[in-house]
Short mmCIF file of C-alpha atoms in Angstrom, two decimals:
data_model
loop_
_atom_site.label_atom_id
_atom_site.label_comp_id
_atom_site.label_asym_id
_atom_site.label_seq_id
_atom_site.Cartn_x
_atom_site.Cartn_y
_atom_site.Cartn_z
CA ALA E 28 -98.19 -226.16 41.35
CA MET E 29 -97.70 -227.39 44.80
CA TYR E 30 -99.48 -224.64 46.28
CA ASP E 31 -103.12 -223.63 45.62
CA ARG E 32 -103.74 -220.21 44.59
CA ASN E 33 -107.11 -219.89 46.51
CA GLU E 34 -105.30 -220.92 49.70
CA ILE E 35 -102.62 -218.15 49.27
CA LEU E 36 -105.93 -215.84 48.76
CA SER E 37 -107.50 -216.90 52.07
CA PHE E 38 -104.27 -216.73 53.87
CA ILE E 39 -103.85 -212.81 52.76
CA ASN E 40 -107.61 -212.12 53.52
CA LYS E 41 -107.19 -213.58 56.96
CA ARG E 42 -104.07 -211.67 57.51
CA LYS E 43 -105.08 -208.29 56.04
CA HIS E 44 -101.38 -207.58 55.05
CA VAL E 45 -98.72 -210.30 54.17
CA THR E 46 -95.17 -209.92 52.87
CA ILE E 47 -93.85 -212.08 50.12
CA THR E 48 -91.33 -213.66 52.58
CA GLU E 49 -94.36 -214.82 54.83
CA LEU E 50 -96.06 -216.40 51.95
CA CYS E 51 -92.92 -218.22 50.81
CA VAL E 52 -92.34 -219.35 54.56
CA ASN E 53 -96.22 -220.50 55.13
CA PHE E 54 -96.55 -222.08 51.67
CA GLU E 55 -92.87 -223.40 51.24
CA ILE E 56 -92.81 -221.62 47.81
CA SER E 57 -90.06 -219.64 46.10
CA ASP E 58 -89.97 -215.85 46.23
CA SER E 59 -90.69 -215.71 42.43
CA THR E 60 -93.58 -218.28 42.98
CA ALA E 61 -94.85 -215.98 45.67
CA ARG E 62 -94.80 -213.07 43.49
CA ARG E 63 -96.31 -214.51 40.48
CA ALA E 64 -99.33 -215.80 42.83
CA VAL E 65 -99.77 -212.41 43.95
CA SER E 66 -99.71 -210.63 40.53
CA GLN E 67 -102.19 -213.19 39.34
CA LEU E 68 -104.65 -212.77 42.25
CA GLU E 69 -104.08 -208.92 41.92
CA ARG E 70 -104.98 -209.08 38.17
CA LEU E 71 -108.03 -210.97 39.01
CA GLY E 72 -108.94 -208.23 41.27
CA LYS E 73 -108.72 -210.40 44.41
CA CYS E 74 -106.11 -208.69 46.07
CA GLY E 75 -103.92 -205.52 46.09
CA ARG E 76 -100.27 -205.27 46.21
CA PHE E 77 -97.67 -202.99 47.92
CA HIS E 78 -93.72 -203.12 47.32
CA GLY E 79 -92.76 -206.56 48.82
CA GLY E 80 -96.42 -208.10 49.82
CA ALA E 81 -100.26 -207.95 49.05
CA TYR E 82 -103.24 -206.70 51.05
CA ALA E 83 -106.82 -207.88 51.42
CA ILE E 84 -109.20 -205.85 49.15
CA GLY E 85 -110.86 -204.94 52.46
CA GLN E 86 -108.01 -202.93 53.13
CA ALA E 87 -108.52 -201.03 49.87
CA GLY E 88 -109.42 -198.02 51.89
CA LYS E 89 -105.99 -197.78 53.12
CA SER E 90 -103.54 -195.41 51.44
CA GLN E 91 -100.24 -196.59 50.20
CA VAL E 92 -98.21 -194.85 53.20
CA MET E 93 -100.45 -196.65 55.56
CA ILE E 94 -100.07 -199.77 53.84
CA ARG E 95 -96.21 -199.40 53.80
CA GLN E 96 -96.52 -198.21 57.40
CA SER E 97 -98.53 -201.15 58.67
CA GLU E 98 -95.67 -203.78 57.82
CA THR E 99 -93.65 -202.21 60.64
CA SER E 100 -90.07 -202.77 59.59
CA SER E 101 -87.51 -202.72 62.49
CA VAL E 102 -84.77 -201.42 60.17
CA LYS E 103 -87.10 -198.51 59.33
CA VAL E 104 -87.96 -197.74 63.14
CA GLN E 105 -83.99 -198.08 64.02
CA ILE E 106 -83.30 -195.34 61.12
CA ALA E 107 -85.95 -193.15 62.69
CA LYS E 108 -84.89 -193.45 66.39
CA ALA E 109 -81.30 -192.72 65.15
CA ALA E 110 -82.57 -189.50 63.36
CA ALA E 111 -84.72 -188.37 66.31
CA SER E 112 -81.70 -188.65 68.63
CA ILE E 113 -80.13 -185.54 67.23
CA VAL E 114 -83.01 -183.40 68.00
CA ARG E 115 -82.77 -181.43 71.28
CA ASP E 116 -85.42 -179.51 73.30
CA GLY E 117 -86.28 -176.19 71.69
CA ALA E 118 -85.46 -177.32 68.06
CA THR E 119 -87.67 -176.76 65.01
CA CYS E 120 -88.07 -179.64 62.59
CA ILE E 121 -89.51 -179.76 59.13
CA ILE E 122 -90.74 -183.51 59.07
CA LEU E 123 -92.07 -184.52 55.41
CA SER E 124 -94.36 -187.47 54.91
CA GLY E 125 -92.96 -190.85 54.27
CA SER E 126 -92.94 -194.26 55.96
CA THR E 127 -89.46 -194.25 57.46
CA VAL E 128 -89.81 -190.45 58.60
CA GLY E 129 -93.31 -191.40 59.78
CA TYR E 130 -91.94 -193.69 62.65
CA MET E 131 -90.02 -190.49 64.15
CA HIS E 132 -92.98 -189.20 66.03
CA ARG E 133 -92.58 -192.33 68.58
CA PHE E 134 -89.16 -190.72 69.46
CA ILE E 135 -89.87 -187.02 69.52
CA LYS E 136 -93.15 -186.85 71.00
CA ASP E 137 -91.96 -186.13 74.67
CA LYS E 138 -89.62 -183.22 73.56
CA GLN E 139 -90.32 -179.58 73.85
CA ILE E 140 -90.16 -178.92 70.02
CA THR E 141 -91.90 -177.30 67.01
CA VAL E 142 -92.77 -179.55 64.21
CA ILE E 143 -93.53 -177.96 60.75
CA THR E 144 -95.10 -181.07 58.70
CA ASN E 145 -97.18 -181.84 55.60
CA SER E 146 -97.99 -185.28 56.65
CA LEU E 147 -101.56 -185.87 58.14
CA LEU E 148 -100.23 -189.05 59.76
CA ILE E 149 -97.39 -186.99 61.77
CA PHE E 150 -100.07 -184.54 62.57
CA ASP E 151 -102.51 -187.07 63.88
CA GLU E 152 -99.90 -188.92 66.12
CA LEU E 153 -98.46 -185.45 67.44
CA ARG E 154 -101.50 -183.52 68.07
CA SER E 155 -102.34 -184.62 71.41
CA HIS E 156 -99.04 -183.63 72.81
CA ALA E 157 -99.09 -180.39 74.24
CA ASN E 158 -95.27 -180.02 74.17
CA VAL E 159 -95.03 -180.39 70.63
CA LYS E 160 -95.82 -177.09 68.93
CA LEU E 161 -97.28 -178.19 65.28
CA ILE E 162 -97.45 -176.20 62.12
CA VAL E 163 -99.12 -177.88 59.16
CA LEU E 164 -98.09 -176.88 55.66
CA GLY E 165 -101.34 -176.57 53.59
CA GLY E 166 -102.04 -177.24 50.08
CA LEU E 167 -103.61 -179.83 47.88
CA TYR E 168 -104.23 -183.32 49.80
CA ASN E 169 -102.67 -186.56 48.34
CA TYR E 170 -104.55 -189.58 49.48
CA GLU E 171 -102.01 -192.35 48.70
CA GLU E 172 -99.28 -190.38 50.85
CA GLU E 173 -101.70 -188.70 53.34
CA GLU E 174 -99.74 -185.52 52.55
CA LEU E 175 -100.47 -181.70 51.69
CA GLY E 176 -98.39 -180.30 49.10
CA GLY E 177 -98.39 -177.68 46.05
CA VAL E 178 -97.93 -174.12 45.73
CA ILE E 179 -99.64 -173.23 49.03
CA ALA E 180 -97.21 -175.25 51.10
CA ASN E 181 -94.19 -173.67 49.54
CA THR E 182 -95.71 -170.15 49.88
CA THR E 183 -96.01 -170.79 53.70
CA LEU E 184 -92.42 -171.97 53.82
CA ASP E 185 -91.18 -168.54 52.64
CA TYR E 186 -91.93 -167.23 56.09
CA LEU E 187 -90.67 -170.42 58.05
CA ARG E 188 -87.10 -171.51 59.28
CA ALA E 189 -86.24 -174.89 60.67
CA ASP E 190 -83.03 -176.26 62.47
CA TYR E 191 -83.71 -179.85 60.98
CA LEU E 192 -85.18 -181.15 57.88
CA PHE E 193 -86.21 -184.80 57.92
CA MET E 194 -87.27 -186.44 54.67
CA GLY E 195 -87.20 -189.91 52.93
CA ALA E 196 -86.22 -191.03 49.52
CA SER E 197 -87.40 -193.69 47.06
CA SER E 198 -83.83 -193.96 45.78
CA PHE E 199 -80.39 -192.61 46.45
CA ASP E 200 -76.77 -192.71 45.13
CA GLU E 201 -73.91 -190.70 45.73
CA ARG E 202 -73.85 -189.01 42.13
CA SER E 203 -77.26 -187.58 41.86
CA GLY E 204 -78.61 -187.65 45.42
CA PHE E 205 -81.75 -188.30 46.88
CA ILE E 206 -84.55 -189.17 44.51
CA ASN E 207 -88.33 -189.55 44.75
CA LYS E 208 -91.07 -190.87 42.57
CA ASN E 209 -93.40 -187.89 43.40
CA MET E 210 -92.61 -184.86 41.39
CA SER E 211 -93.05 -182.31 44.36
CA VAL E 212 -89.73 -180.96 43.59
CA GLU E 213 -90.74 -177.52 44.71
CA VAL E 214 -91.80 -178.66 48.46
CA TYR E 215 -88.32 -180.13 48.60
CA ARG E 216 -86.59 -177.10 47.40
CA ALA E 217 -88.59 -174.95 49.60
CA CYS E 218 -87.79 -176.90 52.76
CA LEU E 219 -84.18 -177.24 51.61
CA ASN E 220 -84.00 -173.32 51.71
CA ALA E 221 -85.86 -173.10 54.79
CA CYS E 222 -83.52 -175.47 57.11
CA ASP E 223 -80.18 -175.43 58.60
CA THR E 224 -79.37 -179.10 58.67
CA ALA E 225 -81.03 -181.42 55.82
CA CYS E 226 -81.34 -185.18 57.12
CA MET E 227 -82.23 -188.02 54.74
CA LEU E 228 -83.74 -191.33 56.15
CA VAL E 229 -83.22 -194.18 53.75
CA ASP E 230 -82.88 -197.76 54.05
CA SER E 231 -80.05 -199.48 52.32
CA SER E 232 -82.62 -201.52 49.75
CA LYS E 233 -83.26 -198.02 48.18
CA TYR E 234 -79.61 -197.68 47.05
CA GLY E 235 -79.46 -197.13 43.03
CA ALA E 236 -82.88 -197.89 42.57
CA GLY E 237 -83.34 -195.11 39.97
CA GLY E 238 -86.07 -192.56 39.35
CA ALA E 239 -86.12 -189.13 37.70
CA SER E 240 -86.98 -186.45 40.34
CA ILE E 241 -84.26 -185.37 42.55
CA ALA E 242 -85.43 -184.23 45.85
CA ALA E 243 -81.93 -183.29 47.30
CA ARG E 244 -78.49 -183.14 45.75
CA PRO E 245 -75.69 -184.57 48.06
CA GLU E 246 -74.20 -181.37 48.58
CA GLN E 247 -77.52 -180.01 50.23
CA VAL E 248 -77.73 -182.75 52.81
CA LYS E 249 -75.79 -182.89 56.05
CA TYR E 250 -76.80 -186.45 57.48
CA LEU E 251 -77.72 -189.74 55.97
CA PHE E 252 -79.48 -192.19 58.35
CA THR E 253 -79.41 -195.64 56.84
CA ASP E 254 -78.94 -199.12 58.02
CA PRO E 255 -75.64 -201.26 58.15
CA ASP E 256 -76.28 -203.18 55.07
CA ARG E 257 -74.32 -200.84 52.60
CA ASP E 258 -70.72 -201.85 51.87
CA ALA E 259 -67.92 -199.54 53.16
CA LYS E 260 -66.87 -198.08 49.77
CA VAL E 261 -70.53 -196.67 48.97
CA VAL E 262 -70.55 -195.09 52.61
CA LYS E 263 -67.06 -193.69 52.03
CA LYS E 264 -68.52 -191.91 48.64
CA PHE E 265 -71.04 -190.19 50.75
CA GLN E 266 -68.62 -189.14 53.34
CA GLN E 267 -66.69 -187.70 50.61
CA LYS E 268 -69.49 -185.41 49.56
CA GLY E 269 -69.39 -184.15 53.11
CA ILE E 270 -72.46 -186.19 54.47
CA LYS E 271 -72.32 -187.66 57.90
CA VAL E 272 -73.53 -191.22 57.45
CA ILE E 273 -75.12 -192.76 60.54
CA GLN E 274 -75.66 -196.39 60.38
CA THR E 275 -78.37 -197.75 62.77
#
């Protein structure tokens, strides 16, 4: 091999977080070589991996959602900005945890709104803004996603309503709808029941990624905020289901 695995490790340790692309550029190696190096280092316990990159073991105290959020993706920020633009003063929004939805706080923090959330990251970002009325859904704490969930959250939702629900997904397609890896289906169902307008924030790379647990069916969703990387045929299929597709 032209590259030295220890050099890759020290690069990861110095940067704390690196993407596969950064490794390719820096070491002039192919995507598959970079991925192989990272998985070897991970097997040896020398670094951790997240989708599309690696992090120094010193970062092990960071949850998955923190790690995803720290690879600030301009695509995700643009999607969050577009979604936030429909929120008017006086609105009540349910904002569920997730790395794309997580960026919404930047664009809503100055509005006069009520935010219902299960995300401790969103709570943390908004709690110092007196203009935002915060309602936190209780429940069991999930460290990896920094969120609260389970039966307590659902019971609270029986007594709440919202104009909007903003949520992400780990996969989506026009047939099944929006799919999530975690199985907190009841929370999604309770949120969909509590809101007037459900909005999905998903970047196009998640299209057709598969998965078992349906978070929302196409007919339950009003808006899909995504990036322009999807071809027109796919967009049309969602529009035929009555979903407004907004490409940032």
